[in-house]
PDB file of C-alpha atoms in Angstrom:
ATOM      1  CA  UNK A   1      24.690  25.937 -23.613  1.00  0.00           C
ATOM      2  CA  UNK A   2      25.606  23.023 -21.140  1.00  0.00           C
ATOM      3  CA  UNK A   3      23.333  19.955 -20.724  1.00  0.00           C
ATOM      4  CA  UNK A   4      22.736  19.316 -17.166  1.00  0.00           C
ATOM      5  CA  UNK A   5      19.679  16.121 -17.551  1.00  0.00           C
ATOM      6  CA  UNK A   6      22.384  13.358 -16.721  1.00  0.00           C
ATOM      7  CA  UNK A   7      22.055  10.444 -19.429  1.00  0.00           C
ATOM      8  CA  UNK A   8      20.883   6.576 -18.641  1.00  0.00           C
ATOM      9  CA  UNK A   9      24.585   5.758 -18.439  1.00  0.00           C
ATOM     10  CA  UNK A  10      25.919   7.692 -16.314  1.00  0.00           C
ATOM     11  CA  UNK A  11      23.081   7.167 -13.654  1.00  0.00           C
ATOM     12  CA  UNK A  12      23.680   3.508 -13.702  1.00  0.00           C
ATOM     13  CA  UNK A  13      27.693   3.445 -13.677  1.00  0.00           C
ATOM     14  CA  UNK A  14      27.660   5.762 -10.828  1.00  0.00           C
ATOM     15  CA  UNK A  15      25.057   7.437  -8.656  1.00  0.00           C
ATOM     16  CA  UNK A  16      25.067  11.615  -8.788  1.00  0.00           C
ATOM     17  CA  UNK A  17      25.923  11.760  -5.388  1.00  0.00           C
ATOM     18  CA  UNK A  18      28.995   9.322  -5.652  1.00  0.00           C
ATOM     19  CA  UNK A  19      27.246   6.078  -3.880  1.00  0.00           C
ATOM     20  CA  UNK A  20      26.745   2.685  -5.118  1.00  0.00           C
ATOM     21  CA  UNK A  21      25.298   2.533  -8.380  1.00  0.00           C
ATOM     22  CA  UNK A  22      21.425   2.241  -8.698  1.00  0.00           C
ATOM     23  CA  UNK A  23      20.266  -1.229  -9.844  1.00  0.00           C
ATOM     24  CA  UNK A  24      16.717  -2.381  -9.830  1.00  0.00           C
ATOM     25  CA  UNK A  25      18.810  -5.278  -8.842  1.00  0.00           C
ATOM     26  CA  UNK A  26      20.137  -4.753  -5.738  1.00  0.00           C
ATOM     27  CA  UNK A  27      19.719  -6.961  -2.854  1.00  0.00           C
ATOM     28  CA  UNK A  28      19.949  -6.733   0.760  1.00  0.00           C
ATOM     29  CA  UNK A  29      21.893  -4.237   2.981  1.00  0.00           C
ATOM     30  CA  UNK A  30      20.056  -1.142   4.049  1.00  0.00           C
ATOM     31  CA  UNK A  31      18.479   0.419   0.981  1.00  0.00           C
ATOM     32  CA  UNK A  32      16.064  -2.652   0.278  1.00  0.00           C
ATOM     33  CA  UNK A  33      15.079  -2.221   4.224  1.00  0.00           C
ATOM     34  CA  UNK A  34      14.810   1.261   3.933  1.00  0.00           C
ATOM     35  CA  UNK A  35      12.592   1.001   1.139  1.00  0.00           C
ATOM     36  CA  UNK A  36      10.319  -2.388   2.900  1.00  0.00           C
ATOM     37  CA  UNK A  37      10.162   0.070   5.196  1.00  0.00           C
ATOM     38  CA  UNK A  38       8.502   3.115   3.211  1.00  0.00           C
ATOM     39  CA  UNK A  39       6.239   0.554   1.952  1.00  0.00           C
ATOM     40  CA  UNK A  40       4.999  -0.207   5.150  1.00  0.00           C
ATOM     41  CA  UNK A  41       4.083   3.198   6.271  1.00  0.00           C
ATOM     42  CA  UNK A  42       2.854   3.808   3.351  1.00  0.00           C
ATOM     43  CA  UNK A  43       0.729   0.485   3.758  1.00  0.00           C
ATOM     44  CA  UNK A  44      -0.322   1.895   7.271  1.00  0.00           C
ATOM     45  CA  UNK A  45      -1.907   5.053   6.250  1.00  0.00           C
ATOM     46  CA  UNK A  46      -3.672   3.191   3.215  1.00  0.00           C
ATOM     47  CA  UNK A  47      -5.064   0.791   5.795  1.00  0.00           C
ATOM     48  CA  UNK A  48      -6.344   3.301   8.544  1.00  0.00           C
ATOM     49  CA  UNK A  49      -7.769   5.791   5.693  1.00  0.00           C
ATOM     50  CA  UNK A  50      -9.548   2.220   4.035  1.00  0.00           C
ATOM     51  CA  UNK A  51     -10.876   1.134   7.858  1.00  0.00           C
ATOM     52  CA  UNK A  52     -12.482   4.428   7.954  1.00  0.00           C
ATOM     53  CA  UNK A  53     -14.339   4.292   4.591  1.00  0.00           C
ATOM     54  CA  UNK A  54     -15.335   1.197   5.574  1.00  0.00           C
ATOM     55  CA  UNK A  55     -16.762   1.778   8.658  1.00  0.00           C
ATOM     56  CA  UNK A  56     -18.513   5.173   6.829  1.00  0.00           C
ATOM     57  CA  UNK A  57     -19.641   2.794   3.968  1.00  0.00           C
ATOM     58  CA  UNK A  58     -21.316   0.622   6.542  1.00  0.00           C
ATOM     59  CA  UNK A  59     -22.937   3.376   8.827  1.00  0.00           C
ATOM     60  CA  UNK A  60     -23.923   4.609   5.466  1.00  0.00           C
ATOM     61  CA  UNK A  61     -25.292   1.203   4.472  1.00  0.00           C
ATOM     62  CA  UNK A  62     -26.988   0.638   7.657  1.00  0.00           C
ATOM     63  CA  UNK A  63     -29.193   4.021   7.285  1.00  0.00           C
ATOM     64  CA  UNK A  64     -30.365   3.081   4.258  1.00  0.00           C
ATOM     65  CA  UNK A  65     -31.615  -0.225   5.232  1.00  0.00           C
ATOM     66  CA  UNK A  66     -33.625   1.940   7.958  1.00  0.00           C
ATOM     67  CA  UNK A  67     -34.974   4.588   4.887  1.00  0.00           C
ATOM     68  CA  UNK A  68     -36.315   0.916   3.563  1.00  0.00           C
ATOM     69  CA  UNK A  69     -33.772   1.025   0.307  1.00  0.00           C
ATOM     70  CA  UNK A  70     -32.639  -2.723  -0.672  1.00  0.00           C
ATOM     71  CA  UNK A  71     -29.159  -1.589  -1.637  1.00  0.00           C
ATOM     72  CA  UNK A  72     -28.217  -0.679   1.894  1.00  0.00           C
ATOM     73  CA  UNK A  73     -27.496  -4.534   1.925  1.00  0.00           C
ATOM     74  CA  UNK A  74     -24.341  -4.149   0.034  1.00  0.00           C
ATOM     75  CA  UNK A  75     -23.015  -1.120   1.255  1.00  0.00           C
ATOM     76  CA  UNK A  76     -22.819  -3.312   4.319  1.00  0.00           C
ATOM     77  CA  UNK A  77     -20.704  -5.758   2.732  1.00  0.00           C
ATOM     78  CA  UNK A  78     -18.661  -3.244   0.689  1.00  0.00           C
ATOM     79  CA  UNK A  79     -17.755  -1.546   3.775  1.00  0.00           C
ATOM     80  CA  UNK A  80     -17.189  -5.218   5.349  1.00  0.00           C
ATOM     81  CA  UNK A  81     -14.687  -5.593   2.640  1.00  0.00           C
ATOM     82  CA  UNK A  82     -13.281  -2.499   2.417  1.00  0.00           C
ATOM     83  CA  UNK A  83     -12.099  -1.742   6.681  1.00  0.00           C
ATOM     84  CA  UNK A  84     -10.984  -5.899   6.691  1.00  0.00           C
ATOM     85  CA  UNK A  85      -9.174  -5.816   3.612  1.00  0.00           C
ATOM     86  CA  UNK A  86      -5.874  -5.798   5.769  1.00  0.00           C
ATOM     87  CA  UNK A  87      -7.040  -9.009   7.332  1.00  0.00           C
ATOM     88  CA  UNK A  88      -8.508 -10.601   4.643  1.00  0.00           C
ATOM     89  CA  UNK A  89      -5.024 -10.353   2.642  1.00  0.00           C
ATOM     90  CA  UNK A  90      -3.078 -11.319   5.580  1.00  0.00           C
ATOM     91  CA  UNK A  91      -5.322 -14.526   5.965  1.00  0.00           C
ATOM     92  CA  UNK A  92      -4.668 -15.457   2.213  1.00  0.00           C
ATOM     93  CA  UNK A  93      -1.277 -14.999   1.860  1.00  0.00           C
ATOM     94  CA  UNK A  94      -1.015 -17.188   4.877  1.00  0.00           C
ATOM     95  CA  UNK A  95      -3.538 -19.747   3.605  1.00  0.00           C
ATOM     96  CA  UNK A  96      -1.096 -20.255   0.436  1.00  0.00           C
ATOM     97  CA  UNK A  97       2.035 -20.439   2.495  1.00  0.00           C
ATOM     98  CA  UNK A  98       3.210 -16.855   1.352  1.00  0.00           C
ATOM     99  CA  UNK A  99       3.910 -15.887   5.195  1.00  0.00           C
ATOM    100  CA  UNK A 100       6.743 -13.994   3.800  1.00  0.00           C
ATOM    101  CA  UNK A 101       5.582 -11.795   1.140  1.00  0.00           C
ATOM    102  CA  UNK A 102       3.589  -9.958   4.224  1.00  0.00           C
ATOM    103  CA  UNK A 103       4.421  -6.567   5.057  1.00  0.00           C
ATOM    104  CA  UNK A 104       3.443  -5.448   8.613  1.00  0.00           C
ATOM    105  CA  UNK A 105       1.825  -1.936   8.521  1.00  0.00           C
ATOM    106  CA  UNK A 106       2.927   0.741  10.271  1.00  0.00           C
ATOM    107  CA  UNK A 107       2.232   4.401  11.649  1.00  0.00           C
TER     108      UNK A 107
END
């Protein structure tokens, strides 16, 4: 019986497919962009599905603030937190001069 589960070494001195070897090392050129760029979307669709808890948390909040329950109050907040957490971690990493560890979101 052959063994087909490719070992450690031979992933890292040459790819399966016969490209460059894979390095958590590698800089630059098209795979790092490629994958900046999956991180993005991915980014994207986190944010919009997080902007519409939010704004649910914060309907949610505001009814029961009208029902008369106290905790309403935070839901508010949560939900606050929760659709302008893009923002909010935009505005910090910019506040401590980290401009370029900021990935633009997208769809």
């Amino acid at each position: 019986m052959t063994n087909f589960i490719p070992s450690l070494v031979a992933l890292t001195s040459k790819s399966l497919v016969g490209l460059s070897p894979i390095f958590a090392q590698a800089t630059g050129g098209s795979s790092t962009s490629q994958l900046q760029q999956g991180f993005s979307t991915a980014l994207g669709i986190l944010f919009m599905f997080g902007f519409f808890w939010g704004v649910i948390k914060i309907w949610s909040g505001a009814n029961a603030i009208s029902k008369g329950d106290a905790d309403g109050k935070m839901g508010i907040v949560a939900g606050i937190i929760i659709a302008g957490a893009a923002a909010i971690m935009g505005a910090l990493f910019t506040i401590f001069n980290l401009s370029g560890a900021i990935l633009t979101p997208s769809f």
